[in-house]
PDB file of C-alpha atoms and ligand atoms in Angstrom:
ATOM      1  CA  MET A   1     109.387  83.146 123.413  1.00  0.00           C
ATOM      2  CA  SER A   2     106.021  83.907 124.957  1.00  0.00           C
ATOM      3  CA  ALA A   3     104.568  86.968 123.385  1.00  0.00           C
ATOM      4  CA  ASN A   4     102.090  89.628 124.370  1.00  0.00           C
ATOM      5  CA  TRP A   5     101.956  93.265 123.367  1.00  0.00           C
ATOM      6  CA  SER A   6     103.797  94.548 126.429  1.00  0.00           C
ATOM      7  CA  ASN A   7     106.985  92.685 125.515  1.00  0.00           C
ATOM      8  CA  GLN A   8     107.012  93.721 121.850  1.00  0.00           C
ATOM      9  CA  VAL A   9     109.536  96.073 120.279  1.00  0.00           C
ATOM     10  CA  ALA A  10     108.264  97.542 117.019  1.00  0.00           C
ATOM     11  CA  LEU A  11     110.519  99.255 114.506  1.00  0.00           C
ATOM     12  CA  ILE A  12     108.416 101.327 112.127  1.00  0.00           C
ATOM     13  CA  THR A  13     110.186 102.772 109.111  1.00  0.00           C
ATOM     14  CA  GLY A  14     108.852 106.167 108.099  1.00  0.00           C
ATOM     15  CA  GLY A  15     107.145 106.103 111.485  1.00  0.00           C
ATOM     16  CA  ALA A  16     106.886 109.832 112.145  1.00  0.00           C
ATOM     17  CA  ARG A  17     104.108 110.804 109.744  1.00  0.00           C
ATOM     18  CA  GLY A  18     101.061 109.472 107.922  1.00  0.00           C
ATOM     19  CA  LEU A  19     100.378 105.745 108.096  1.00  0.00           C
ATOM     20  CA  GLY A  20     103.534 105.036 110.112  1.00  0.00           C
ATOM     21  CA  ARG A  21     102.569 107.503 112.844  1.00  0.00           C
ATOM     22  CA  ALA A  22      99.052 106.059 113.141  1.00  0.00           C
ATOM     23  CA  THR A  23     100.581 102.577 113.418  1.00  0.00           C
ATOM     24  CA  ALA A  24     103.059 103.735 116.073  1.00  0.00           C
ATOM     25  CA  ARG A  25     100.213 105.222 118.120  1.00  0.00           C
ATOM     26  CA  GLN A  26      98.078 102.073 117.902  1.00  0.00           C
ATOM     27  CA  MET A  27     100.922  99.708 118.772  1.00  0.00           C
ATOM     28  CA  ALA A  28     102.098 101.954 121.639  1.00  0.00           C
ATOM     29  CA  ALA A  29      98.553 102.038 123.017  1.00  0.00           C
ATOM     30  CA  LYS A  30      98.686  98.216 123.150  1.00  0.00           C
ATOM     31  CA  GLY A  31     101.923  98.364 125.142  1.00  0.00           C
ATOM     32  CA  ALA A  32     104.685  97.899 122.556  1.00  0.00           C
ATOM     33  CA  ALA A  33     107.938  99.871 122.701  1.00  0.00           C
ATOM     34  CA  ILE A  34     108.340 101.848 119.489  1.00  0.00           C
ATOM     35  CA  ALA A  35     111.383 102.838 117.408  1.00  0.00           C
ATOM     36  CA  ILE A  36     110.290 105.636 115.097  1.00  0.00           C
ATOM     37  CA  ASN A  37     112.465 105.762 111.999  1.00  0.00           C
ATOM     38  CA  TYR A  38     112.679 108.984 110.022  1.00  0.00           C
ATOM     39  CA  THR A  39     114.897 110.384 107.329  1.00  0.00           C
ATOM     40  CA  SER A  40     114.095 114.058 106.770  1.00  0.00           C
ATOM     41  CA  ARG A  41     111.806 115.117 109.602  1.00  0.00           C
ATOM     42  CA  PRO A  42     113.433 114.818 113.058  1.00  0.00           C
ATOM     43  CA  ASP A  43     110.891 117.339 114.348  1.00  0.00           C
ATOM     44  CA  ALA A  44     107.948 115.081 113.486  1.00  0.00           C
ATOM     45  CA  ALA A  45     109.722 112.014 114.912  1.00  0.00           C
ATOM     46  CA  GLU A  46     110.654 113.765 118.177  1.00  0.00           C
ATOM     47  CA  ALA A  47     107.132 115.160 118.605  1.00  0.00           C
ATOM     48  CA  LEU A  48     105.669 111.660 118.250  1.00  0.00           C
ATOM     49  CA  ALA A  49     108.207 110.069 120.611  1.00  0.00           C
ATOM     50  CA  THR A  50     107.462 112.763 123.202  1.00  0.00           C
ATOM     51  CA  GLU A  51     103.722 112.114 122.817  1.00  0.00           C
ATOM     52  CA  LEU A  52     104.124 108.338 123.251  1.00  0.00           C
ATOM     53  CA  ARG A  53     106.404 108.727 126.280  1.00  0.00           C
ATOM     54  CA  ALA A  54     103.996 111.240 127.867  1.00  0.00           C
ATOM     55  CA  ALA A  55     101.300 108.560 127.575  1.00  0.00           C
ATOM     56  CA  GLY A  56     103.533 106.169 129.571  1.00  0.00           C
ATOM     57  CA  GLY A  57     105.106 104.303 126.648  1.00  0.00           C
ATOM     58  CA  ARG A  58     108.681 103.587 125.572  1.00  0.00           C
ATOM     59  CA  ALA A  59     109.720 105.270 122.329  1.00  0.00           C
ATOM     60  CA  ILE A  60     112.898 106.372 120.602  1.00  0.00           C
ATOM     61  CA  THR A  61     113.641 108.052 117.276  1.00  0.00           C
ATOM     62  CA  VAL A  62     116.132 106.496 114.864  1.00  0.00           C
ATOM     63  CA  GLN A  63     117.400 108.266 111.774  1.00  0.00           C
ATOM     64  CA  ALA A  64     118.195 106.260 108.628  1.00  0.00           C
ATOM     65  CA  ASP A  65     117.569 106.450 104.919  1.00  0.00           C
ATOM     66  CA  VAL A  66     116.216 102.957 104.285  1.00  0.00           C
ATOM     67  CA  ALA A  67     117.903 102.950 100.880  1.00  0.00           C
ATOM     68  CA  ASP A  68     121.275 102.864 102.697  1.00  0.00           C
ATOM     69  CA  GLU A  69     121.850  99.325 104.022  1.00  0.00           C
ATOM     70  CA  ALA A  70     124.660 100.302 106.409  1.00  0.00           C
ATOM     71  CA  ALA A  71     122.456 102.996 107.955  1.00  0.00           C
ATOM     72  CA  VAL A  72     119.619 100.484 108.371  1.00  0.00           C
ATOM     73  CA  ILE A  73     121.932  97.988 110.115  1.00  0.00           C
ATOM     74  CA  ALA A  74     123.095 100.751 112.482  1.00  0.00           C
ATOM     75  CA  MET A  75     119.467 101.756 113.116  1.00  0.00           C
ATOM     76  CA  VAL A  76     118.522  98.214 114.132  1.00  0.00           C
ATOM     77  CA  ALA A  77     121.606  97.928 116.383  1.00  0.00           C
ATOM     78  CA  ARG A  78     120.685 101.173 118.159  1.00  0.00           C
ATOM     79  CA  THR A  79     117.046 100.115 118.536  1.00  0.00           C
ATOM     80  CA  GLU A  80     118.023  96.773 120.045  1.00  0.00           C
ATOM     81  CA  ALA A  81     120.558  98.372 122.396  1.00  0.00           C
ATOM     82  CA  GLU A  82     118.000 100.879 123.684  1.00  0.00           C
ATOM     83  CA  LEU A  83     114.687  98.998 123.563  1.00  0.00           C
ATOM     84  CA  GLY A  84     115.559  95.304 123.223  1.00  0.00           C
ATOM     85  CA  PRO A  85     115.244  92.804 120.359  1.00  0.00           C
ATOM     86  CA  VAL A  86     113.022  93.907 117.485  1.00  0.00           C
ATOM     87  CA  SER A  87     109.999  91.585 117.365  1.00  0.00           C
ATOM     88  CA  ILE A  88     107.873  93.647 114.948  1.00  0.00           C
ATOM     89  CA  LEU A  89     109.136  95.302 111.772  1.00  0.00           C
ATOM     90  CA  VAL A  90     106.803  97.544 109.782  1.00  0.00           C
ATOM     91  CA  ASN A  91     108.260  98.426 106.392  1.00  0.00           C
ATOM     92  CA  ASN A  92     106.252 101.588 105.849  1.00  0.00           C
ATOM     93  CA  ALA A  93     108.805 104.086 104.472  1.00  0.00           C
ATOM     94  CA  GLY A  94     107.952 104.836 100.893  1.00  0.00           C
ATOM     95  CA  ILE A  95     107.930 107.490  98.239  1.00  0.00           C
ATOM     96  CA  ALA A  96     105.723 108.139  95.242  1.00  0.00           C
ATOM     97  CA  TRP A  97     106.912 109.004  91.748  1.00  0.00           C
ATOM     98  CA  ALA A  98     104.622 110.163  88.977  1.00  0.00           C
ATOM     99  CA  ALA A  99     105.867 109.275  85.492  1.00  0.00           C
ATOM    100  CA  THR A 100     104.614 107.926  82.196  1.00  0.00           C
ATOM    101  CA  ILE A 101     106.376 105.862  79.527  1.00  0.00           C
ATOM    102  CA  ASP A 102     107.483 109.145  77.947  1.00  0.00           C
ATOM    103  CA  THR A 103     108.658 110.931  81.104  1.00  0.00           C
ATOM    104  CA  TRP A 104     110.413 107.922  82.739  1.00  0.00           C
ATOM    105  CA  GLU A 105     114.091 108.558  83.492  1.00  0.00           C
ATOM    106  CA  PRO A 106     116.533 106.191  85.192  1.00  0.00           C
ATOM    107  CA  LYS A 107     117.551 108.309  88.196  1.00  0.00           C
ATOM    108  CA  GLY A 108     114.011 108.854  89.402  1.00  0.00           C
ATOM    109  CA  PHE A 109     113.137 105.203  88.960  1.00  0.00           C
ATOM    110  CA  ALA A 110     116.323 104.047  90.676  1.00  0.00           C
ATOM    111  CA  ARG A 111     115.574 106.179  93.734  1.00  0.00           C
ATOM    112  CA  LEU A 112     111.967 104.959  93.826  1.00  0.00           C
ATOM    113  CA  ARG A 113     113.114 101.342  93.790  1.00  0.00           C
ATOM    114  CA  ALA A 114     115.928 102.013  96.274  1.00  0.00           C
ATOM    115  CA  VAL A 115     113.446 103.289  98.863  1.00  0.00           C
ATOM    116  CA  ASN A 116     110.343 101.179  98.198  1.00  0.00           C
ATOM    117  CA  VAL A 117     111.976  97.832  97.358  1.00  0.00           C
ATOM    118  CA  ASP A 118     115.603  97.857  98.512  1.00  0.00           C
ATOM    119  CA  GLY A 119     114.557  99.651 101.725  1.00  0.00           C
ATOM    120  CA  THR A 120     112.174  96.810 102.551  1.00  0.00           C
ATOM    121  CA  ILE A 121     114.874  94.201 101.830  1.00  0.00           C
ATOM    122  CA  HIS A 122     117.483  96.086 103.884  1.00  0.00           C
ATOM    123  CA  ALA A 123     115.281  96.313 106.968  1.00  0.00           C
ATOM    124  CA  ILE A 124     114.218  92.658 106.771  1.00  0.00           C
ATOM    125  CA  ARG A 125     117.849  91.539 106.351  1.00  0.00           C
ATOM    126  CA  ALA A 126     118.843  93.632 109.369  1.00  0.00           C
ATOM    127  CA  VAL A 127     116.297  92.099 111.764  1.00  0.00           C
ATOM    128  CA  VAL A 128     115.913  88.586 110.488  1.00  0.00           C
ATOM    129  CA  ALA A 129     118.950  86.907 112.079  1.00  0.00           C
ATOM    130  CA  GLY A 130     117.759  87.956 115.534  1.00  0.00           C
ATOM    131  CA  MET A 131     114.170  86.946 114.826  1.00  0.00           C
ATOM    132  CA  ARG A 132     115.318  83.534 113.575  1.00  0.00           C
ATOM    133  CA  ALA A 133     117.488  83.001 116.645  1.00  0.00           C
ATOM    134  CA  ARG A 134     114.535  83.840 118.913  1.00  0.00           C
ATOM    135  CA  GLY A 135     112.079  81.844 116.785  1.00  0.00           C
ATOM    136  CA  TYR A 136     109.634  84.742 116.630  1.00  0.00           C
ATOM    137  CA  GLY A 137     108.851  87.762 114.467  1.00  0.00           C
ATOM    138  CA  ARG A 138     106.122  89.785 112.787  1.00  0.00           C
ATOM    139  CA  ILE A 139     106.987  91.594 109.565  1.00  0.00           C
ATOM    140  CA  VAL A 140     104.384  93.805 107.889  1.00  0.00           C
ATOM    141  CA  ASN A 141     105.165  95.471 104.570  1.00  0.00           C
ATOM    142  CA  ILE A 142     103.163  98.451 103.349  1.00  0.00           C
ATOM    143  CA  SER A 143     102.319  97.896  99.727  1.00  0.00           C
ATOM    144  CA  SER A 144      99.532  99.657  97.803  1.00  0.00           C
ATOM    145  CA  VAL A 145      96.451  98.709  95.825  1.00  0.00           C
ATOM    146  CA  ALA A 146      98.525 100.086  92.943  1.00  0.00           C
ATOM    147  CA  GLY A 147     100.679  96.961  93.324  1.00  0.00           C
ATOM    148  CA  PHE A 148      97.872  94.745  92.030  1.00  0.00           C
ATOM    149  CA  GLY A 149      98.472  96.409  88.659  1.00  0.00           C
ATOM    150  CA  THR A 150      94.799  96.985  87.939  1.00  0.00           C
ATOM    151  CA  CYS A 151      94.224 100.271  89.768  1.00  0.00           C
ATOM    152  CA  GLY A 152      93.149 102.901  87.254  1.00  0.00           C
ATOM    153  CA  PHE A 153      94.977 105.848  88.872  1.00  0.00           C
ATOM    154  CA  PRO A 154      97.009 107.495  86.070  1.00  0.00           C
ATOM    155  CA  GLY A 155     100.751 108.281  86.225  1.00  0.00           C
ATOM    156  CA  ASN A 156     101.774 105.746  88.837  1.00  0.00           C
ATOM    157  CA  HIS A 157     102.913 102.797  86.682  1.00  0.00           C
ATOM    158  CA  PHE A 158     106.409 102.690  88.110  1.00  0.00           C
ATOM    159  CA  TYR A 159     105.332 103.252  91.717  1.00  0.00           C
ATOM    160  CA  ALA A 160     102.840 100.412  91.149  1.00  0.00           C
ATOM    161  CA  SER A 161     105.626  98.172  89.868  1.00  0.00           C
ATOM    162  CA  THR A 162     107.674  98.719  93.044  1.00  0.00           C
ATOM    163  CA  LYS A 163     104.678  97.770  95.165  1.00  0.00           C
ATOM    164  CA  ALA A 164     104.120  94.662  93.028  1.00  0.00           C
ATOM    165  CA  GLU A 165     107.694  93.666  93.925  1.00  0.00           C
ATOM    166  CA  VAL A 166     106.863  94.211  97.581  1.00  0.00           C
ATOM    167  CA  ASN A 167     103.844  91.888  97.215  1.00  0.00           C
ATOM    168  CA  ILE A 168     105.922  89.116  95.644  1.00  0.00           C
ATOM    169  CA  LEU A 169     108.719  89.490  98.200  1.00  0.00           C
ATOM    170  CA  THR A 170     106.157  89.361 101.011  1.00  0.00           C
ATOM    171  CA  LYS A 171     105.041  85.904  99.887  1.00  0.00           C
ATOM    172  CA  ARG A 172     108.527  84.622  99.086  1.00  0.00           C
ATOM    173  CA  PHE A 173     110.006  85.839 102.396  1.00  0.00           C
ATOM    174  CA  ALA A 174     107.035  84.331 104.262  1.00  0.00           C
ATOM    175  CA  LEU A 175     107.917  81.014 102.636  1.00  0.00           C
ATOM    176  CA  GLU A 176     111.545  81.295 103.727  1.00  0.00           C
ATOM    177  CA  LEU A 177     110.841  82.434 107.288  1.00  0.00           C
ATOM    178  CA  GLY A 178     107.666  80.603 108.325  1.00  0.00           C
ATOM    179  CA  ARG A 179     109.432  77.677 109.944  1.00  0.00           C
ATOM    180  CA  HIS A 180     111.245  80.132 112.219  1.00  0.00           C
ATOM    181  CA  GLY A 181     108.069  81.537 113.791  1.00  0.00           C
ATOM    182  CA  ILE A 182     108.227  84.649 111.626  1.00  0.00           C
ATOM    183  CA  THR A 183     105.170  85.821 109.709  1.00  0.00           C
ATOM    184  CA  VAL A 184     105.425  88.156 106.715  1.00  0.00           C
ATOM    185  CA  ASN A 185     102.311  89.930 105.452  1.00  0.00           C
ATOM    186  CA  ALA A 186     101.495  93.094 103.542  1.00  0.00           C
ATOM    187  CA  VAL A 187      98.800  95.720 103.796  1.00  0.00           C
ATOM    188  CA  ALA A 188      97.845  97.340 100.496  1.00  0.00           C
ATOM    189  CA  PRO A 189      96.200 100.680 101.245  1.00  0.00           C
ATOM    190  CA  GLY A 190      93.858 102.503  98.956  1.00  0.00           C
ATOM    191  CA  PHE A 191      93.775 106.302  98.749  1.00  0.00           C
ATOM    192  CA  THR A 192      94.368 107.578 102.290  1.00  0.00           C
ATOM    193  CA  ARG A 193      94.696 111.088 103.674  1.00  0.00           C
ATOM    194  CA  THR A 194      98.407 111.709 104.434  1.00  0.00           C
ATOM    195  CA  ASP A 195     101.143 114.137 103.387  1.00  0.00           C
ATOM    196  CA  MET A 196     101.832 111.820 100.419  1.00  0.00           C
ATOM    197  CA  THR A 197      98.351 112.297  98.970  1.00  0.00           C
ATOM    198  CA  GLU A 198      97.393 115.714 100.357  1.00  0.00           C
ATOM    199  CA  GLY A 199     100.802 117.408 100.072  1.00  0.00           C
ATOM    200  CA  GLY A 200     101.337 119.820  97.193  1.00  0.00           C
ATOM    201  CA  LYS A 201      97.616 120.127  96.460  1.00  0.00           C
ATOM    202  CA  THR A 202      95.476 123.243  96.886  1.00  0.00           C
ATOM    203  CA  PRO A 203      92.338 122.756  99.037  1.00  0.00           C
ATOM    204  CA  GLU A 204      90.327 122.687  95.799  1.00  0.00           C
ATOM    205  CA  GLN A 205      92.555 120.024  94.228  1.00  0.00           C
ATOM    206  CA  TRP A 206      92.386 117.947  97.416  1.00  0.00           C
ATOM    207  CA  ALA A 207      88.577 118.239  97.564  1.00  0.00           C
ATOM    208  CA  GLU A 208      88.382 117.070  93.950  1.00  0.00           C
ATOM    209  CA  ALA A 209      90.746 114.117  94.547  1.00  0.00           C
ATOM    210  CA  GLU A 210      88.950 113.121  97.745  1.00  0.00           C
ATOM    211  CA  ALA A 211      85.514 113.289  96.091  1.00  0.00           C
ATOM    212  CA  GLY A 212      86.751 111.244  93.122  1.00  0.00           C
ATOM    213  CA  PHE A 213      88.166 108.444  95.267  1.00  0.00           C
ATOM    214  CA  ALA A 214      85.201 108.507  97.679  1.00  0.00           C
ATOM    215  CA  LYS A 215      82.851 107.973  94.734  1.00  0.00           C
ATOM    216  CA  VAL A 216      84.601 104.763  93.634  1.00  0.00           C
ATOM    217  CA  ALA A 217      84.740 103.203  97.119  1.00  0.00           C
ATOM    218  CA  ILE A 218      81.861 101.014  98.327  1.00  0.00           C
ATOM    219  CA  THR A 219      82.121 102.754 101.696  1.00  0.00           C
ATOM    220  CA  GLY A 220      81.858 106.198 100.068  1.00  0.00           C
ATOM    221  CA  ARG A 221      84.949 107.789 101.590  1.00  0.00           C
ATOM    222  CA  VAL A 222      88.747 107.907 101.363  1.00  0.00           C
ATOM    223  CA  GLY A 223      90.905 106.222 104.004  1.00  0.00           C
ATOM    224  CA  GLU A 224      92.227 107.738 107.207  1.00  0.00           C
ATOM    225  CA  PRO A 225      95.628 106.621 108.578  1.00  0.00           C
ATOM    226  CA  ASP A 226      93.946 104.755 111.452  1.00  0.00           C
ATOM    227  CA  ASP A 227      92.042 102.591 108.938  1.00  0.00           C
ATOM    228  CA  ILE A 228      95.342 101.268 107.597  1.00  0.00           C
ATOM    229  CA  ALA A 229      97.090 101.089 110.976  1.00  0.00           C
ATOM    230  CA  ARG A 230      94.345  98.775 112.281  1.00  0.00           C
ATOM    231  CA  ALA A 231      95.186  96.171 109.626  1.00  0.00           C
ATOM    232  CA  VAL A 232      98.935  96.525 110.244  1.00  0.00           C
ATOM    233  CA  THR A 233      98.433  96.076 113.982  1.00  0.00           C
ATOM    234  CA  PHE A 234      96.249  93.016 113.324  1.00  0.00           C
ATOM    235  CA  PHE A 235      99.017  91.301 111.334  1.00  0.00           C
ATOM    236  CA  ALA A 236     101.566  92.240 114.018  1.00  0.00           C
ATOM    237  CA  ASP A 237      99.513  90.782 116.847  1.00  0.00           C
ATOM    238  CA  PRO A 238     101.243  88.044 118.837  1.00  0.00           C
ATOM    239  CA  ALA A 239      98.096  85.926 118.337  1.00  0.00           C
ATOM    240  CA  ALA A 240      98.253  86.227 114.517  1.00  0.00           C
ATOM    241  CA  GLY A 241     100.930  83.555 114.148  1.00  0.00           C
ATOM    242  CA  TRP A 242      98.982  81.407 111.669  1.00  0.00           C
ATOM    243  CA  ILE A 243      98.411  84.277 109.238  1.00  0.00           C
ATOM    244  CA  THR A 244     101.266  84.689 106.790  1.00  0.00           C
ATOM    245  CA  ALA A 245     102.034  85.349 103.101  1.00  0.00           C
ATOM    246  CA  GLN A 246      98.913  87.530 102.790  1.00  0.00           C
ATOM    247  CA  VAL A 247      98.445  90.827 100.968  1.00  0.00           C
ATOM    248  CA  LEU A 248      95.368  92.554 102.370  1.00  0.00           C
ATOM    249  CA  ALA A 249      93.748  95.412 100.458  1.00  0.00           C
ATOM    250  CA  VAL A 250      92.386  98.065 102.802  1.00  0.00           C
ATOM    251  CA  ASP A 251      90.726 100.446 100.381  1.00  0.00           C
ATOM    252  CA  GLY A 252      87.116 100.974 101.464  1.00  0.00           C
ATOM    253  CA  GLY A 253      85.994  98.567  98.745  1.00  0.00           C
ATOM    254  CA  ARG A 254      87.272 100.148  95.532  1.00  0.00           C
ATOM    255  CA  MET A 255      85.125  99.557  92.446  1.00  0.00           C
ATOM    256  CA  ASP A 256      87.247 101.191  89.742  1.00  0.00           C
ATOM    257  CA  TYR A 257      89.858  98.552  88.988  1.00  0.00           C
ATOM    258  CA  ILE A 258      90.642  97.806  85.363  1.00  0.00           C
ATOM    259  CA  ALA A 259      89.858  94.180  86.127  1.00  0.00           C
ATOM    260  CA  HIS A 260      88.643  92.455  89.265  1.00  0.00           C
ATOM    261  CA  GLY A 261      90.761  89.624  90.638  1.00  0.00           C
TER     262      GLY A 261
HETATM  263  P1  NAP B   1     103.958 110.133 103.896  1.00  0.00           P
HETATM  264  O1  NAP B   1     102.931 110.849 104.713  1.00  0.00           O
HETATM  265  O2  NAP B   1     104.602 110.824 102.752  1.00  0.00           O
HETATM  266  O3  NAP B   1     105.061 109.532 104.862  1.00  0.00           O
HETATM  267  C1  NAP B   1     106.125 108.807 104.319  1.00  0.00           C
HETATM  268  C2  NAP B   1     107.053 108.434 105.432  1.00  0.00           C
HETATM  269  O4  NAP B   1     108.127 107.675 104.831  1.00  0.00           O
HETATM  270  C3  NAP B   1     107.665 109.631 106.116  1.00  0.00           C
HETATM  271  O5  NAP B   1     107.620 109.416 107.511  1.00  0.00           O
HETATM  272  C4  NAP B   1     109.100 109.659 105.602  1.00  0.00           C
HETATM  273  O6  NAP B   1     110.080 110.063 106.556  1.00  0.00           O
HETATM  274  C5  NAP B   1     109.341 108.200 105.280  1.00  0.00           C
HETATM  275  N1  NAP B   1     110.379 108.024 104.273  1.00  0.00           N
HETATM  276  C6  NAP B   1     110.374 108.405 102.967  1.00  0.00           C
HETATM  277  N2  NAP B   1     111.529 108.071 102.380  1.00  0.00           N
HETATM  278  C7  NAP B   1     112.286 107.476 103.327  1.00  0.00           C
HETATM  279  C8  NAP B   1     113.595 106.917 103.342  1.00  0.00           C
HETATM  280  N3  NAP B   1     114.370 106.911 102.239  1.00  0.00           N
HETATM  281  N4  NAP B   1     114.064 106.383 104.502  1.00  0.00           N
HETATM  282  C9  NAP B   1     113.299 106.394 105.625  1.00  0.00           C
HETATM  283  N5  NAP B   1     112.055 106.920 105.678  1.00  0.00           N
HETATM  284  C10 NAP B   1     111.564 107.445 104.539  1.00  0.00           C
HETATM  285  O7  NAP B   1     103.320 108.816 103.241  1.00  0.00           O
HETATM  286  P2  NAP B   1     102.193 107.804 103.691  1.00  0.00           P
HETATM  287  O8  NAP B   1     101.010 108.056 102.865  1.00  0.00           O
HETATM  288  O9  NAP B   1     102.081 107.732 105.180  1.00  0.00           O
HETATM  289  O10 NAP B   1     102.862 106.466 103.109  1.00  0.00           O
HETATM  290  C11 NAP B   1     103.355 105.421 103.909  1.00  0.00           C
HETATM  291  C12 NAP B   1     103.444 104.170 103.051  1.00  0.00           C
HETATM  292  O11 NAP B   1     102.145 103.837 102.555  1.00  0.00           O
HETATM  293  C13 NAP B   1     104.320 104.312 101.814  1.00  0.00           C
HETATM  294  O12 NAP B   1     105.034 103.119 101.612  1.00  0.00           O
HETATM  295  C14 NAP B   1     103.315 104.532 100.685  1.00  0.00           C
HETATM  296  O13 NAP B   1     103.819 104.137  99.437  1.00  0.00           O
HETATM  297  C15 NAP B   1     102.173 103.662 101.160  1.00  0.00           C
HETATM  298  N6  NAP B   1     100.854 103.988 100.598  1.00  0.00           N
HETATM  299  C16 NAP B   1     100.221 105.170 100.881  1.00  0.00           C
HETATM  300  C17 NAP B   1      98.955 105.407 100.354  1.00  0.00           C
HETATM  301  C18 NAP B   1      98.168 106.664 100.652  1.00  0.00           C
HETATM  302  O14 NAP B   1      97.112 106.853 100.021  1.00  0.00           O
HETATM  303  N7  NAP B   1      98.619 107.536 101.545  1.00  0.00           N
HETATM  304  C19 NAP B   1      98.346 104.447  99.536  1.00  0.00           C
HETATM  305  C20 NAP B   1      99.028 103.282  99.260  1.00  0.00           C
HETATM  306  C21 NAP B   1     100.261 103.043  99.810  1.00  0.00           C
HETATM  307  P3  NAP B   1     110.300 111.630 107.022  1.00  0.00           P
HETATM  308  O15 NAP B   1     109.104 111.930 107.889  1.00  0.00           O
HETATM  309  O16 NAP B   1     111.555 111.658 107.785  1.00  0.00           O
HETATM  310  O17 NAP B   1     110.344 112.425 105.756  1.00  0.00           O
END
């Protein structure tokens, strides 16, 4: 299959807000058709699809909780019926969960893993047969610098462990799929301004968090969604076919890790 951006179909999980929305905008600007997955915010998904279509692009919204494999299979079927075969999958949907050894409880951890890990597996399983048959695919998983295990941010041990699983699966799936023309990479963002990080904080709390993370980044600032989306779009590029099994930290050059790898 010859590939350029104008014949790509990108399915972006959690595509309506934050990092997913920035990625959808960048890929649409390059000419890709976009399926915007959402679970709780149809308003945000519809607003983005309307924006992308108004700019001349092709975009649909597709509801599915990525933790539900049957819903993910139906989402991929609908995307392919309406836009064509999925050539780019961005596994961006994710949730955070703050807990310590003492406050851990199984339900919260199970849900965290169901979305961050199982969700990634479900979406890859749902697109991979088609990608294999066509001999082409770009899969980009959104991990986190937390997944390296050395990030000093307190209270996110279990979230970090789910992202470490995503990093390992990225490399293992790349190994399994490389001979089929499918690349699998991950972007590991540092602290970036989205609803996940800004939500639930007062302006004072946000200013304190932002200043703290800016201070420990070589570049002296926190991330913006476009900073992360640029790396995702790079991995998804049709010309990036010899780049696979990579986990790229995009964190402004963080200096506060417990240890440096
Ligand atoms: P966000 O603003 O909270 O957006 C999360 C998105 O994920 C939303 O669009 C949400 O859908 C979707 N989502 C959540 N649970 C879902 C589910 N079960 N099924 C389908 N979609 C689901 O977060 P963000 O900061 O953009 O985060 C995006 C990804 O980056 C996540 O994987 C996160 O762990 C990772 N990350 C973020 C940062 C950061 O600093 N922001 C750093 C490292 C890694 P609805 O809109 O429908 O609710």
